[in-house]
Short mmCIF file of C-alpha atoms in Angstrom, two decimals:
data_model
loop_
_atom_site.label_atom_id
_atom_site.label_comp_id
_atom_site.label_asym_id
_atom_site.label_seq_id
_atom_site.Cartn_x
_atom_site.Cartn_y
_atom_site.Cartn_z
CA UNK A 1226 2.74 -2.46 -9.23
CA UNK A 1227 1.08 0.91 -9.42
CA UNK A 1228 -2.11 -0.32 -11.04
CA UNK A 1229 -2.79 -2.89 -8.36
CA UNK A 1230 -2.37 -0.33 -5.62
CA UNK A 1231 -4.77 2.02 -7.33
CA UNK A 1232 -7.42 -0.69 -7.65
CA UNK A 1233 -7.19 -1.22 -3.96
CA UNK A 1234 -7.54 2.45 -3.15
CA UNK A 1235 -10.77 2.97 -5.08
CA UNK A 1236 -13.70 3.44 -2.77
CA UNK A 1237 -17.30 4.45 -3.11
CA UNK A 1238 -18.68 7.79 -2.09
CA UNK A 1239 -20.28 7.73 1.33
CA UNK A 1240 -22.96 9.24 3.50
CA UNK A 1241 -22.93 9.98 7.21
CA UNK A 1242 -25.77 10.94 9.52
CA UNK A 1243 -25.85 12.96 12.71
CA UNK A 1244 -28.75 11.42 14.63
CA UNK A 1245 -30.43 13.36 17.43
CA UNK A 1246 -32.98 11.62 19.62
CA UNK A 1247 -35.54 14.25 20.66
CA UNK A 1248 -37.00 11.98 23.36
CA UNK A 1249 -33.79 11.49 25.32
CA UNK A 1250 -31.95 14.58 24.03
CA UNK A 1251 -29.02 12.39 23.03
CA UNK A 1252 -26.89 12.08 19.95
CA UNK A 1253 -26.75 8.54 18.61
CA UNK A 1254 -23.28 7.43 17.52
CA UNK A 1255 -21.76 4.12 16.55
CA UNK A 1256 -18.74 2.64 18.26
CA UNK A 1257 -16.69 0.35 16.09
CA UNK A 1258 -13.52 -1.67 16.26
CA UNK A 1259 -11.47 -0.47 13.30
CA UNK A 1260 -8.66 -2.82 12.25
CA UNK A 1261 -6.82 0.02 10.49
CA UNK A 1262 -6.80 2.12 13.67
CA UNK A 1263 -5.70 -0.86 15.74
CA UNK A 1264 -2.82 -1.68 13.42
CA UNK A 1265 -1.84 1.98 13.39
CA UNK A 1266 -1.59 1.93 17.19
CA UNK A 1267 0.19 -1.41 17.13
CA UNK A 1268 2.82 0.12 14.85
CA UNK A 1269 3.16 2.97 17.29
CA UNK A 1270 3.96 0.61 20.17
CA UNK A 1271 6.85 -0.80 18.15
CA UNK A 1272 8.48 2.60 17.71
CA UNK A 1273 7.45 4.33 20.93
CA UNK A 1274 7.04 3.30 24.57
CA UNK A 1275 3.48 2.04 24.51
CA UNK A 1276 2.22 3.44 27.80
CA UNK A 1277 1.09 6.75 26.34
CA UNK A 1278 -1.23 5.19 23.77
CA UNK A 1279 -2.71 2.74 26.25
CA UNK A 1280 -3.33 5.37 28.84
CA UNK A 1281 -5.18 7.46 26.30
CA UNK A 1282 -7.55 4.71 25.28
CA UNK A 1283 -8.29 3.62 28.82
CA UNK A 1284 -9.19 7.16 29.67
CA UNK A 1285 -11.54 7.20 26.72
CA UNK A 1286 -13.30 4.06 27.88
CA UNK A 1287 -13.88 5.52 31.30
CA UNK A 1288 -15.12 8.80 29.94
CA UNK A 1289 -17.95 7.15 28.04
CA UNK A 1290 -18.61 4.18 30.28
CA UNK A 1291 -22.03 5.53 31.20
CA UNK A 1292 -23.16 5.46 27.60
CA UNK A 1293 -21.85 2.05 26.57
CA UNK A 1294 -21.76 -1.55 27.65
CA UNK A 1295 -17.94 -1.57 27.46
CA UNK A 1296 -17.64 -5.29 27.94
CA UNK A 1297 -14.59 -5.55 25.69
CA UNK A 1298 -13.00 -2.56 27.36
CA UNK A 1299 -13.19 -4.09 30.78
CA UNK A 1300 -11.73 -7.37 29.56
CA UNK A 1301 -8.82 -5.45 28.08
CA UNK A 1302 -8.20 -3.49 31.23
CA UNK A 1303 -7.98 -6.72 33.19
CA UNK A 1304 -5.86 -8.81 30.86
CA UNK A 1305 -4.21 -6.38 28.49
CA UNK A 1306 -1.27 -4.98 30.38
CA UNK A 1307 0.79 -8.18 30.40
CA UNK A 1308 0.38 -8.72 26.64
CA UNK A 1309 2.65 -7.48 23.88
CA UNK A 1310 -0.43 -6.48 21.89
CA UNK A 1311 -2.24 -3.26 22.60
CA UNK A 1312 -5.71 -3.76 24.11
CA UNK A 1313 -8.59 -4.08 21.66
CA UNK A 1314 -9.99 -0.78 22.92
CA UNK A 1315 -7.07 0.86 21.14
CA UNK A 1316 -8.78 0.14 17.82
CA UNK A 1317 -12.15 1.55 18.77
CA UNK A 1318 -13.50 4.82 17.40
CA UNK A 1319 -16.72 6.74 17.88
CA UNK A 1320 -18.23 7.68 14.54
CA UNK A 1321 -21.35 8.99 12.93
CA UNK A 1322 -23.71 6.41 11.50
CA UNK A 1323 -22.38 6.06 7.95
CA UNK A 1324 -22.29 3.89 4.88
CA UNK A 1325 -21.01 3.55 1.35
CA UNK A 1326 -22.98 4.73 -1.66
CA UNK A 1327 -22.97 1.37 -3.40
CA UNK A 1328 -26.54 1.16 -4.68
CA UNK A 1329 -26.82 3.31 -7.81
CA UNK A 1330 -30.61 3.08 -7.89
CA UNK A 1331 -31.04 4.70 -4.47
CA UNK A 1332 -30.78 8.39 -3.61
CA UNK A 1333 -28.24 9.53 -1.02
CA UNK A 1334 -31.13 10.15 1.37
CA UNK A 1335 -32.43 6.60 0.89
CA UNK A 1336 -28.99 5.11 1.49
CA UNK A 1337 -28.59 7.25 4.61
CA UNK A 1338 -32.04 6.13 5.77
CA UNK A 1339 -31.03 2.46 5.43
CA UNK A 1340 -27.86 3.01 7.46
CA UNK A 1341 -29.81 4.71 10.26
CA UNK A 1342 -32.09 1.68 10.38
CA UNK A 1343 -29.44 -1.03 10.08
CA UNK A 1344 -26.77 0.47 12.29
CA UNK A 1345 -28.85 2.33 14.89
CA UNK A 1346 -32.32 0.77 14.72
CA UNK A 1347 -34.34 3.92 13.97
CA UNK A 1348 -36.90 3.84 11.18
CA UNK A 1349 -37.28 7.34 9.75
CA UNK A 1350 -38.51 8.37 6.31
CA UNK A 1351 -35.84 9.58 3.87
CA UNK A 1352 -37.72 12.86 3.61
CA UNK A 1353 -36.82 13.67 7.21
CA UNK A 1354 -33.10 13.65 6.43
CA UNK A 1355 -31.68 17.17 6.24
CA UNK A 1356 -28.55 17.66 4.16
CA UNK A 1357 -25.81 19.42 6.15
CA UNK A 1358 -23.05 19.61 3.55
CA UNK A 1359 -20.60 17.57 1.48
CA UNK A 1360 -16.81 17.46 1.24
CA UNK A 1361 -13.86 15.37 0.03
CA UNK A 1362 -12.43 12.74 2.33
CA UNK A 1363 -8.98 11.20 2.22
CA UNK A 1364 -7.85 13.46 -0.60
CA UNK A 1365 -4.42 11.86 -0.58
CA UNK A 1366 -5.71 8.31 -0.88
CA UNK A 1367 -9.29 7.88 -2.08
CA UNK A 1368 -10.69 11.35 -2.77
CA UNK A 1369 -14.25 10.15 -2.44
CA UNK A 1370 -17.14 12.48 -1.77
CA UNK A 1371 -18.94 12.34 1.56
CA UNK A 1372 -22.35 13.84 2.17
CA UNK A 1373 -23.48 14.51 5.72
CA UNK A 1374 -27.11 14.48 6.85
CA UNK A 1375 -28.97 15.36 10.02
CA UNK A 1376 -31.80 13.16 11.26
CA UNK A 1377 -34.10 13.79 14.16
CA UNK A 1378 -35.53 10.64 15.66
CA UNK A 1379 -37.61 9.82 18.70
CA UNK A 1380 -37.96 6.71 20.83
CA UNK A 1381 -41.12 5.99 18.80
CA UNK A 1382 -38.92 5.49 15.70
CA UNK A 1383 -36.80 2.88 17.47
CA UNK A 1384 -37.68 -0.49 15.91
CA UNK A 1385 -34.57 -2.57 16.67
CA UNK A 1386 -31.31 -2.52 18.60
CA UNK A 1387 -29.32 -1.69 15.48
CA UNK A 1388 -25.75 -2.97 15.43
CA UNK A 1389 -25.26 -3.39 11.72
CA UNK A 1390 -25.36 -6.49 9.58
CA UNK A 1391 -23.32 -9.27 11.19
CA UNK A 1392 -23.21 -11.12 7.89
CA UNK A 1393 -21.49 -8.08 6.36
CA UNK A 1394 -18.85 -8.28 9.06
CA UNK A 1395 -20.11 -5.25 10.93
CA UNK A 1396 -19.61 -5.19 14.69
CA UNK A 1397 -21.24 -1.99 15.80
CA UNK A 1398 -22.31 -0.79 19.20
CA UNK A 1399 -24.89 1.99 19.39
CA UNK A 1400 -23.81 4.71 21.84
CA UNK A 1401 -25.76 7.69 23.11
CA UNK A 1402 -24.10 10.97 24.01
CA UNK A 1403 -26.31 13.31 26.06
CA UNK A 1404 -26.64 16.74 24.49
CA UNK A 1405 -25.35 18.52 27.56
CA UNK A 1406 -22.10 16.52 27.34
CA UNK A 1407 -21.70 16.86 23.59
CA UNK A 1408 -19.17 19.67 23.36
CA UNK A 1409 -17.02 18.19 26.12
CA UNK A 1410 -17.14 14.88 24.23
CA UNK A 1411 -16.27 16.59 20.95
CA UNK A 1412 -13.09 18.22 22.25
CA UNK A 1413 -11.97 15.43 24.60
CA UNK A 1414 -8.94 14.08 22.77
CA UNK A 1415 -8.89 10.99 24.97
CA UNK A 1416 -12.04 9.81 23.23
CA UNK A 1417 -11.01 8.47 19.82
CA UNK A 1418 -13.38 9.79 17.18
CA UNK A 1419 -13.66 10.98 13.62
CA UNK A 1420 -13.74 14.62 12.59
CA UNK A 1421 -17.32 14.05 11.44
CA UNK A 1422 -18.40 13.65 15.06
CA UNK A 1423 -16.67 16.85 16.14
CA UNK A 1424 -17.86 18.90 13.19
CA UNK A 1425 -21.48 17.73 13.35
CA UNK A 1426 -21.78 18.34 17.11
CA UNK A 1427 -20.57 21.89 16.57
CA UNK A 1428 -22.86 22.29 13.56
CA UNK A 1429 -25.77 21.27 15.79
CA UNK A 1430 -24.67 23.67 18.50
CA UNK A 1431 -24.60 26.56 16.02
CA UNK A 1432 -27.63 25.69 13.95
CA UNK A 1433 -30.06 23.56 15.94
CA UNK A 1434 -29.56 24.53 19.58
CA UNK A 1435 -30.84 28.10 19.09
CA UNK A 1436 -33.86 26.79 17.20
CA UNK A 1437 -34.81 24.43 19.99
CA UNK A 1438 -33.57 26.70 22.75
CA UNK A 1439 -31.51 23.78 24.00
CA UNK A 1440 -28.50 24.72 26.03
CA UNK A 1441 -25.20 22.98 25.26
CA UNK A 1442 -22.16 23.10 27.47
CA UNK A 1443 -19.79 25.23 25.44
CA UNK B 844 -1.98 -10.53 -1.57
CA UNK B 845 -3.32 -9.17 1.67
CA UNK B 846 0.03 -8.22 3.07
CA UNK B 847 0.98 -6.14 0.10
CA UNK B 848 -2.27 -4.18 0.22
CA UNK B 849 -1.79 -3.50 3.89
CA UNK B 850 1.71 -2.19 3.34
CA UNK B 851 0.31 0.24 0.85
CA UNK B 852 -2.39 1.44 3.21
CA UNK B 853 -0.02 2.35 5.99
CA UNK B 854 0.35 6.08 6.32
CA UNK B 855 1.95 8.40 8.80
CA UNK B 856 0.03 10.51 11.24
CA UNK B 857 -0.50 14.04 10.04
CA UNK B 858 -0.87 17.63 11.15
CA UNK B 859 -3.01 20.38 9.67
CA UNK B 860 -2.98 24.11 10.37
CA UNK B 861 -5.71 26.73 10.15
CA UNK B 862 -3.77 29.88 9.27
CA UNK B 863 -5.31 33.30 9.90
CA UNK B 864 -3.58 36.40 8.59
CA UNK B 865 -4.30 39.21 11.04
CA UNK B 866 -3.07 41.88 8.61
CA UNK B 867 -5.47 41.05 5.79
CA UNK B 868 -8.09 39.26 7.91
CA UNK B 869 -7.93 36.28 5.58
CA UNK B 870 -7.63 32.55 6.09
CA UNK B 871 -4.73 31.05 4.18
CA UNK B 872 -5.56 27.76 2.46
CA UNK B 873 -3.79 25.59 -0.08
CA UNK B 874 -5.32 24.60 -3.38
CA UNK B 875 -4.04 21.34 -4.77
CA UNK B 876 -4.63 19.04 -7.69
CA UNK B 877 -5.35 15.67 -6.12
CA UNK B 878 -4.94 12.68 -8.45
CA UNK B 879 -7.19 10.54 -6.24
CA UNK B 880 -10.03 13.08 -6.44
CA UNK B 881 -9.56 13.45 -10.20
CA UNK B 882 -9.70 9.69 -10.78
CA UNK B 883 -12.75 9.49 -8.55
CA UNK B 884 -14.52 12.04 -10.74
CA UNK B 885 -13.29 10.35 -13.90
CA UNK B 886 -14.86 7.11 -12.67
CA UNK B 887 -18.08 9.03 -12.08
CA UNK B 888 -18.22 10.22 -15.69
CA UNK B 889 -18.06 6.61 -16.86
CA UNK B 890 -21.12 5.59 -14.86
CA UNK B 891 -23.14 8.81 -14.91
CA UNK B 892 -23.84 11.58 -17.41
CA UNK B 893 -20.85 13.82 -16.81
CA UNK B 894 -22.56 17.20 -16.98
CA UNK B 895 -23.48 17.30 -13.31
CA UNK B 896 -19.95 16.86 -12.05
CA UNK B 897 -18.48 19.35 -14.51
CA UNK B 898 -21.06 21.98 -13.73
CA UNK B 899 -20.25 21.67 -10.07
CA UNK B 900 -16.55 22.20 -10.51
CA UNK B 901 -16.92 25.12 -12.89
CA UNK B 902 -19.15 26.81 -10.39
CA UNK B 903 -16.51 26.28 -7.78
CA UNK B 904 -13.87 27.93 -9.90
CA UNK B 905 -16.05 30.98 -10.42
CA UNK B 906 -16.93 31.24 -6.77
CA UNK B 907 -13.33 31.59 -5.70
CA UNK B 908 -11.88 33.30 -8.76
CA UNK B 909 -11.21 36.46 -6.79
CA UNK B 910 -8.94 34.62 -4.42
CA UNK B 911 -6.93 32.61 -6.90
CA UNK B 912 -5.04 32.92 -10.14
CA UNK B 913 -7.18 30.20 -11.72
CA UNK B 914 -5.06 29.85 -14.79
CA UNK B 915 -5.71 26.13 -15.06
CA UNK B 916 -9.40 26.62 -14.41
CA UNK B 917 -9.80 29.01 -17.28
CA UNK B 918 -7.89 26.73 -19.64
CA UNK B 919 -10.23 23.90 -18.70
CA UNK B 920 -13.34 25.96 -19.22
CA UNK B 921 -12.16 26.77 -22.73
CA UNK B 922 -10.94 23.38 -23.83
CA UNK B 923 -12.55 20.88 -21.52
CA UNK B 924 -16.03 20.33 -22.85
CA UNK B 925 -15.02 18.60 -26.08
CA UNK B 926 -12.72 16.16 -24.31
CA UNK B 927 -13.60 12.75 -22.93
CA UNK B 928 -11.55 13.57 -19.86
CA UNK B 929 -12.98 15.72 -17.12
CA UNK B 930 -11.25 19.11 -16.78
CA UNK B 931 -8.25 19.28 -14.46
CA UNK B 932 -10.23 21.56 -12.14
CA UNK B 933 -12.28 18.50 -11.26
CA UNK B 934 -9.33 17.18 -9.27
CA UNK B 935 -8.71 20.34 -7.29
CA UNK B 936 -9.53 20.69 -3.61
CA UNK B 937 -9.14 23.48 -1.08
CA UNK B 938 -7.42 22.22 2.04
CA UNK B 939 -5.77 23.33 5.21
CA UNK B 940 -2.00 23.56 5.15
CA UNK B 941 -1.00 20.05 6.21
CA UNK B 942 1.74 17.49 6.24
CA UNK B 943 2.77 14.04 7.34
CA UNK B 944 4.45 13.33 10.65
CA UNK B 945 7.48 11.63 9.15
CA UNK B 946 10.29 13.10 11.25
CA UNK B 947 10.35 11.30 14.60
CA UNK B 948 12.80 13.80 16.12
CA UNK B 949 10.47 16.76 15.66
CA UNK B 950 7.43 17.67 17.74
CA UNK B 951 4.03 17.99 16.08
CA UNK B 952 4.28 21.76 16.50
CA UNK B 953 7.65 21.84 14.76
CA UNK B 954 6.38 19.74 11.86
CA UNK B 955 3.34 22.01 11.55
CA UNK B 956 5.62 25.04 11.62
CA UNK B 957 7.68 23.63 8.72
CA UNK B 958 4.53 23.02 6.64
CA UNK B 959 3.31 26.58 7.22
CA UNK B 960 6.67 27.84 5.96
CA UNK B 961 7.07 25.47 3.00
CA UNK B 962 3.49 25.46 1.75
CA UNK B 963 2.34 28.97 2.60
CA UNK B 964 5.54 31.00 3.07
CA UNK B 965 4.93 32.24 6.62
CA UNK B 966 7.71 31.94 9.19
CA UNK B 967 6.19 31.63 12.65
CA UNK B 968 7.71 30.11 15.79
CA UNK B 969 6.37 26.70 16.80
CA UNK B 970 5.36 28.18 20.15
CA UNK B 971 2.71 30.28 18.38
CA UNK B 972 0.86 27.18 17.16
CA UNK B 973 -2.26 26.54 19.20
CA UNK B 974 -3.55 22.97 19.30
CA UNK B 975 -7.25 22.77 18.33
CA UNK B 976 -7.89 19.03 18.66
CA UNK B 977 -7.05 15.61 17.23
CA UNK B 978 -9.10 12.86 15.63
CA UNK B 979 -8.89 9.72 13.49
CA UNK B 980 -8.95 10.06 9.73
CA UNK B 981 -9.89 7.47 7.16
CA UNK B 982 -10.88 4.94 9.83
CA UNK B 983 -11.82 2.40 7.17
CA UNK B 984 -8.51 2.62 5.34
CA UNK B 985 -5.60 4.13 7.23
CA UNK B 986 -6.83 5.02 10.73
CA UNK B 987 -4.06 7.54 11.22
CA UNK B 988 -4.22 10.29 13.78
CA UNK B 989 -4.52 13.89 12.69
CA UNK B 990 -3.77 16.83 14.94
CA UNK B 991 -5.11 20.26 14.00
CA UNK B 992 -3.44 23.53 14.94
CA UNK B 993 -4.31 27.20 14.69
CA UNK B 994 -1.66 29.73 13.65
CA UNK B 995 -2.00 33.48 13.56
CA UNK B 996 0.33 35.13 11.09
CA UNK B 997 0.80 38.66 9.80
CA UNK B 998 2.19 40.03 6.56
CA UNK B 999 5.43 40.61 8.48
CA UNK B 1000 5.81 36.81 8.83
CA UNK B 1001 5.57 36.30 5.08
CA UNK B 1002 9.04 35.34 3.84
CA UNK B 1003 8.27 33.53 0.57
CA UNK B 1004 5.47 32.72 -1.83
CA UNK B 1005 5.09 29.20 -0.43
CA UNK B 1006 3.88 26.58 -2.90
CA UNK B 1007 5.47 23.50 -1.40
CA UNK B 1008 8.57 21.61 -2.44
CA UNK B 1009 8.57 21.01 -6.22
CA UNK B 1010 11.20 18.31 -5.80
CA UNK B 1011 8.79 16.47 -3.54
CA UNK B 1012 6.17 16.60 -6.27
CA UNK B 1013 4.03 19.19 -4.53
CA UNK B 1014 2.05 21.59 -6.73
CA UNK B 1015 0.36 23.90 -4.32
CA UNK B 1016 -1.30 27.25 -4.79
CA UNK B 1017 -1.74 29.49 -1.78
CA UNK B 1018 -5.26 30.89 -1.59
CA UNK B 1019 -6.70 33.52 0.72
CA UNK B 1020 -10.29 33.46 1.91
CA UNK B 1021 -11.47 36.73 3.48
CA UNK B 1022 -12.90 36.27 6.94
CA UNK B 1023 -16.23 37.84 6.03
CA UNK B 1024 -16.70 35.23 3.28
CA UNK B 1025 -15.53 32.28 5.35
CA UNK B 1026 -18.83 30.78 6.41
CA UNK B 1027 -20.30 31.11 2.93
CA UNK B 1028 -17.17 29.41 1.61
CA UNK B 1029 -17.41 26.66 4.22
CA UNK B 1030 -20.96 25.67 3.31
CA UNK B 1031 -20.77 26.24 -0.46
CA UNK B 1032 -20.86 22.68 -1.77
CA UNK B 1033 -19.75 23.85 -5.22
CA UNK B 1034 -16.32 24.57 -3.75
CA UNK B 1035 -14.53 21.22 -3.35
CA UNK B 1036 -12.86 21.08 0.04
CA UNK B 1037 -11.96 18.86 2.94
CA UNK B 1038 -13.94 18.65 6.16
CA UNK B 1039 -10.94 20.16 7.92
CA UNK B 1040 -11.59 23.46 6.16
CA UNK B 1041 -15.26 23.48 7.15
CA UNK B 1042 -14.65 22.41 10.72
CA UNK B 1043 -11.80 24.84 11.36
CA UNK B 1044 -13.68 27.83 9.91
CA UNK B 1045 -16.56 27.08 12.26
CA UNK B 1046 -14.17 26.50 15.14
CA UNK B 1047 -12.71 29.97 14.48
CA UNK B 1048 -16.17 31.49 14.30
CA UNK B 1049 -17.09 30.00 17.68
CA UNK B 1050 -13.80 30.44 19.50
CA UNK B 1051 -11.79 33.26 17.93
CA UNK B 1052 -14.34 35.68 16.48
CA UNK B 1053 -15.77 36.65 19.87
CA UNK B 1054 -12.26 37.18 21.24
CA UNK B 1055 -11.33 39.55 18.45
CA UNK B 1056 -14.80 40.99 18.09
CA UNK B 1057 -14.60 40.13 14.42
CA UNK B 1058 -17.91 39.64 12.68
CA UNK B 1059 -18.33 36.64 10.42
CA UNK B 1060 -21.18 36.15 8.01
CA UNK B 1061 -23.11 33.32 9.60
#
């Protein structure tokens, strides 16, 4: 009934972090297989000819092949076309490093700091996290509050490969997007991504690029 | 069980529209009471002292009072503090005009056009809708695809007060944000809004302001 559905919808607030590596002049994103996105695309293939969706995702894999291992992608490209299921790459999205606010004793900055370490392998103090802004996400479903941070890291801060906590079911690939490709990446609709990626890249372009006199390709 | 939850999570793709009125040089947003946001804040008052959340929302109401009727807001400010329930204003968000893609025979542009008419009262041809970009929303829950459009309207296109379809349960207030206040609005965290509002205002600033030689307050 209604109550059960509501219980399911409740989610925690969340934090997300735009990470910029000042050594390599790259943004650090996470690439994740999202079951909800995959099922959404699977539904689409049942109601539409599936070629359009597949073509889109293959294009996306190519576009970012330089920045990722893309082992799964290649496997899909080889074996996927004869299957009734869309290739696994269909469920992949590029996202900001992010996490749920599920530890009431920690500040948002401390939670964000933990996610940067666990997901992307950079150890930076919470004090280095700059708050960008906050907003409501999924207002029709969860209505939770998201707070976005900016973190500058360097190769010296890199202490592990990241990738999330396998025991928490996370399967995360760390992906770097060179600054000079960032705006092309942001507006390339063939690359599946969240609005947080697009917004934060543009925020950086407007607010950080002038400061550092870094040229972006807008 | 699992299946039932999944059925509930499934949502349609959606469209959203940044509307700019060239007569009044205002953005046209919708202001909605969102049950999910309200319940989220109500949960917060049970686990935290509630003053912080209430203060935030009252500030938001003040900040945009010039652009809205704020009848409900004022009623809450008068009667809300003695109640165990957070004021109704707590559940309000400012959003882009938006709607679900639930009519397979219509193009995204045509669905967006209908939403602009029903929610905001402007009658513009679908051909005037400019596609901004698309992205994944709620990747952890629904994974649906959202496509964002830009629509320029004038007072001549205004054919009704908008407000949505009451028989569909919509309770929407049309709100205008003057262009010269847009960037302050976008980054004012006391005004509850979606990321779509923030992103699209900045997109306009970067892509449309130069074209029209309109100055925004960044």
